[in-house]
Amino acid sequence: MSDRNRSFRLVVNKGAQPLSIAGLYLVTDQGENLVERVRSALRGGVSVLQYRAKHKPPELCRSEGSELKQLCRSFGVSFIVNDDVSLARDLDADGVHLGQDDESVGRAREQLGPGKFIGKSTHNLDEALQAEQEGADYIGFGAMYPTGSKNVTHIPGTAGLSAIRDRVRLPVVAIGGITTSNACRVIDAGADALAVISSVLSSPRPDLSACELRLLFNRQRPFPRGTVLTVAGSDSGGGAGIQADIKTITLLGSYAASVLTALTAQNTRGVSSIHGLPPSFVMDQLDAVLEDIPVDVIKTGMLHTPAIIAALAERLTERQTMTALVIDPVMVAKGGAALMECDATQIFLKQLLPLAYLLTPNIPEAERLLGTRISSEAHMEQAARDLHRLGAANVLIKGGHLAGQHSTDILFDGTECRSFTAERIFTNNTHGTGCSYASAIAAFLAQGEPLGCAVKKAKDFITAAIRMARPLGKGHSPINHFAAVRQR
């Protein structure tokens, strides 16, 4: 066989990462179906599980704890037992977490042996330093905020956490009342891990809630911060599609990986032809990236065919650990060419849309998905709620197709609607707006911004990119990614 025809493949395998106390630290509750809820949360990216079995019979603690430990093993997650050193020893747990009134760190170490984590709850600097002196491996510190899971008499809060951060060399697990709305402040104050209970386990989707909290830790990473994988079609003119995605993600400070679904012969005047790629090759690209590169957010654009949509949905469902999915339901090009085959819509609605962390349709796309007309902001709100009922966790309806002096987008998070408004810019230089907007949101999510902040920053970016666009070509000119980023 000649060298020209020979295929070489070099695979470098790095060893598994050791268990650690960092990231999302989940404490179990006393509710029903605990194992299944924990399984879902682990899929969302929990790093440590603490089994808290208050008032349960010893036999149940051992059987339930054993099942949870095996789950943790399969996900590569640290398994800690709350308070009970004997149970931790019987289960061969990775460690035990002790309260201030429990036995000493030294005594727990004698019973569990070397190589096990010993954590200690603390409420002030003196207790934290004492735990460190006793040989604890990490400390719990709090409460950060009031919580319903226990009687809290002392709340040092984020100010107290900031005050001890430079004095304690151990990993700090922040405890008490932490939710997605306040977690960023706790991380910024110096927490290595966030201990949560109800904000994940009481959620109808523990996997999504865990994934959302896990991403917030990326805010402490160096740039390029976070990785976004875009699954989309190519725009040979470079204004939209995967080219616009990569420009946006890279310029905003994240790492961009890509999976091509289709090739288009396209310029600012329109799409002259489309060559869809085989679904098997699309999946080959996806697998190659995901088996090697840690991806924080997946963003989809032009998926083109029912087969690609179905294959993508199946592959994402099969993955052990979920990744936040931002879906831009690209259906029609700026010039009017159909980018999604007609019979793909129902498959999209049934198989892929329910996997969305965020769905970002413009008004024509939302109308097509719902089979209804949208002519006002009130209609946009209703459409967002309707698409949420179809399974998308969060829905952003983009209002650029309405008339008026302002362009308003509506975000529905399953509980409330929020508006994001900017002055409308009357211009034809809007090629790539939808692709770039969704990619900007994905990039900010990957960088550890909560959803509302990610949408606000992306809205500011896309508005500036439209305002600063310059004529290029003879049709709808592309937006100005570079200038928009420079003015940030």
mmCIF file with all atom_site columns, C-alpha atoms in Angstrom, residues 231-234 259-265 271 273-279 282 300-312 327-333 337-348 352 368:
data_model
loop_
_atom_site.group_PDB
_atom_site.id
_atom_site.type_symbol
_atom_site.label_atom_id
_atom_site.label_alt_id
_atom_site.label_comp_id
_atom_site.label_asym_id
_atom_site.label_entity_id
_atom_site.label_seq_id
_atom_site.pdbx_PDB_ins_code
_atom_site.Cartn_x
_atom_site.Cartn_y
_atom_site.Cartn_z
_atom_site.occupancy
_atom_site.B_iso_or_equiv
_atom_site.pdbx_formal_charge
_atom_site.auth_seq_id
_atom_site.auth_comp_id
_atom_site.auth_asym_id
_atom_site.auth_atom_id
_atom_site.pdbx_PDB_model_num
ATOM 1  C CA . VAL A 1 231 ? -23.577 22.654 14.323 1.00 0.00 ? 231 VAL A CA 1
ATOM 2  C CA . ALA A 1 232 ? -24.611 24.543 11.201 1.00 0.00 ? 232 ALA A CA 1
ATOM 3  C CA . GLY A 1 233 ? -24.365 25.036 7.457  1.00 0.00 ? 233 GLY A CA 1
ATOM 4  C CA . SER A 1 234 ? -21.624 26.861 5.601  1.00 0.00 ? 234 SER A CA 1
ATOM 5  C CA . VAL A 1 259 ? -19.768 20.526 12.742 1.00 0.00 ? 259 VAL A CA 1
ATOM 6  C CA . LEU A 1 260 ? -20.909 21.162 9.167  1.00 0.00 ? 260 LEU A CA 1
ATOM 7  C CA . THR A 1 261 ? -24.379 20.028 8.105  1.00 0.00 ? 261 THR A CA 1
ATOM 8  C CA . ALA A 1 262 ? -24.580 21.495 4.594  1.00 0.00 ? 262 ALA A CA 1
ATOM 9  C CA . LEU A 1 263 ? -22.634 23.516 2.049  1.00 0.00 ? 263 LEU A CA 1
ATOM 10 C CA . THR A 1 264 ? -24.274 26.473 0.357  1.00 0.00 ? 264 THR A CA 1
ATOM 11 C CA . ALA A 1 265 ? -23.337 28.468 -2.707 1.00 0.00 ? 265 ALA A CA 1
ATOM 12 C CA . VAL A 1 271 ? -28.505 31.119 -1.925 1.00 0.00 ? 271 VAL A CA 1
ATOM 13 C CA . SER A 1 273 ? -27.612 25.956 -4.320 1.00 0.00 ? 273 SER A CA 1
ATOM 14 C CA . ILE A 1 274 ? -27.355 23.699 -1.257 1.00 0.00 ? 274 ILE A CA 1
ATOM 15 C CA . HIS A 1 275 ? -25.443 20.462 -0.839 1.00 0.00 ? 275 HIS A CA 1
ATOM 16 C CA . GLY A 1 276 ? -26.553 18.587 2.283  1.00 0.00 ? 276 GLY A CA 1
ATOM 17 C CA . LEU A 1 277 ? -23.964 16.370 3.940  1.00 0.00 ? 277 LEU A CA 1
ATOM 18 C CA . PRO A 1 278 ? -24.705 12.716 4.799  1.00 0.00 ? 278 PRO A CA 1
ATOM 19 C CA . PRO A 1 279 ? -26.093 12.399 8.339  1.00 0.00 ? 279 PRO A CA 1
ATOM 20 C CA . VAL A 1 282 ? -22.336 14.922 10.379 1.00 0.00 ? 282 VAL A CA 1
ATOM 21 C CA . THR A 1 300 ? -27.297 24.677 16.305 1.00 0.00 ? 300 THR A CA 1
ATOM 22 C CA . GLY A 1 301 ? -28.185 26.596 13.172 1.00 0.00 ? 301 GLY A CA 1
ATOM 23 C CA . MET A 1 302 ? -29.061 25.175 9.755  1.00 0.00 ? 302 MET A CA 1
ATOM 24 C CA . LEU A 1 303 ? -29.730 21.443 10.213 1.00 0.00 ? 303 LEU A CA 1
ATOM 25 C CA . HIS A 1 304 ? -31.385 21.102 6.808  1.00 0.00 ? 304 HIS A CA 1
ATOM 26 C CA . THR A 1 305 ? -32.799 17.555 6.721  1.00 0.00 ? 305 THR A CA 1
ATOM 27 C CA . PRO A 1 306 ? -35.060 15.395 8.903  1.00 0.00 ? 306 PRO A CA 1
ATOM 28 C CA . ALA A 1 307 ? -32.339 12.721 9.026  1.00 0.00 ? 307 ALA A CA 1
ATOM 29 C CA . ILE A 1 308 ? -29.744 15.125 10.440 1.00 0.00 ? 308 ILE A CA 1
ATOM 30 C CA . ILE A 1 309 ? -32.196 16.479 13.008 1.00 0.00 ? 309 ILE A CA 1
ATOM 31 C CA . ALA A 1 310 ? -33.190 12.984 14.151 1.00 0.00 ? 310 ALA A CA 1
ATOM 32 C CA . ALA A 1 311 ? -29.600 11.760 14.302 1.00 0.00 ? 311 ALA A CA 1
ATOM 33 C CA . LEU A 1 312 ? -28.485 14.803 16.308 1.00 0.00 ? 312 LEU A CA 1
ATOM 34 C CA . ILE A 1 327 ? -31.115 26.093 19.163 1.00 0.00 ? 327 ILE A CA 1
ATOM 35 C CA . ASP A 1 328 ? -31.482 28.718 16.463 1.00 0.00 ? 328 ASP A CA 1
ATOM 36 C CA . PRO A 1 329 ? -34.210 27.133 14.291 1.00 0.00 ? 329 PRO A CA 1
ATOM 37 C CA . VAL A 1 330 ? -32.855 28.315 10.937 1.00 0.00 ? 330 VAL A CA 1
ATOM 38 C CA . MET A 1 331 ? -35.513 27.721 8.299  1.00 0.00 ? 331 MET A CA 1
ATOM 39 C CA . VAL A 1 332 ? -35.276 30.430 5.639  1.00 0.00 ? 332 VAL A CA 1
ATOM 40 C CA . ALA A 1 333 ? -32.289 32.455 4.386  1.00 0.00 ? 333 ALA A CA 1
ATOM 41 C CA . ALA A 1 337 ? -34.280 30.304 0.197  1.00 0.00 ? 337 ALA A CA 1
ATOM 42 C CA . ALA A 1 338 ? -35.555 27.386 2.297  1.00 0.00 ? 338 ALA A CA 1
ATOM 43 C CA . LEU A 1 339 ? -32.794 26.076 4.595  1.00 0.00 ? 339 LEU A CA 1
ATOM 44 C CA . MET A 1 340 ? -34.880 23.382 6.306  1.00 0.00 ? 340 MET A CA 1
ATOM 45 C CA . GLU A 1 341 ? -36.708 20.753 4.295  1.00 0.00 ? 341 GLU A CA 1
ATOM 46 C CA . CYS A 1 342 ? -40.489 20.956 4.599  1.00 0.00 ? 342 CYS A CA 1
ATOM 47 C CA . ASP A 1 343 ? -40.953 17.601 6.317  1.00 0.00 ? 343 ASP A CA 1
ATOM 48 C CA . ALA A 1 344 ? -38.265 18.376 8.919  1.00 0.00 ? 344 ALA A CA 1
ATOM 49 C CA . THR A 1 345 ? -40.421 20.652 11.078 1.00 0.00 ? 345 THR A CA 1
ATOM 50 C CA . GLN A 1 346 ? -42.393 17.936 12.874 1.00 0.00 ? 346 GLN A CA 1
ATOM 51 C CA . ILE A 1 347 ? -39.266 15.925 13.627 1.00 0.00 ? 347 ILE A CA 1
ATOM 52 C CA . PHE A 1 348 ? -37.640 19.103 14.933 1.00 0.00 ? 348 PHE A CA 1
ATOM 53 C CA . LEU A 1 352 ? -34.880 18.165 19.109 1.00 0.00 ? 352 LEU A CA 1
ATOM 54 C CA . ARG A 1 368 ? -43.985 28.346 11.328 1.00 0.00 ? 368 ARG A CA 1
#
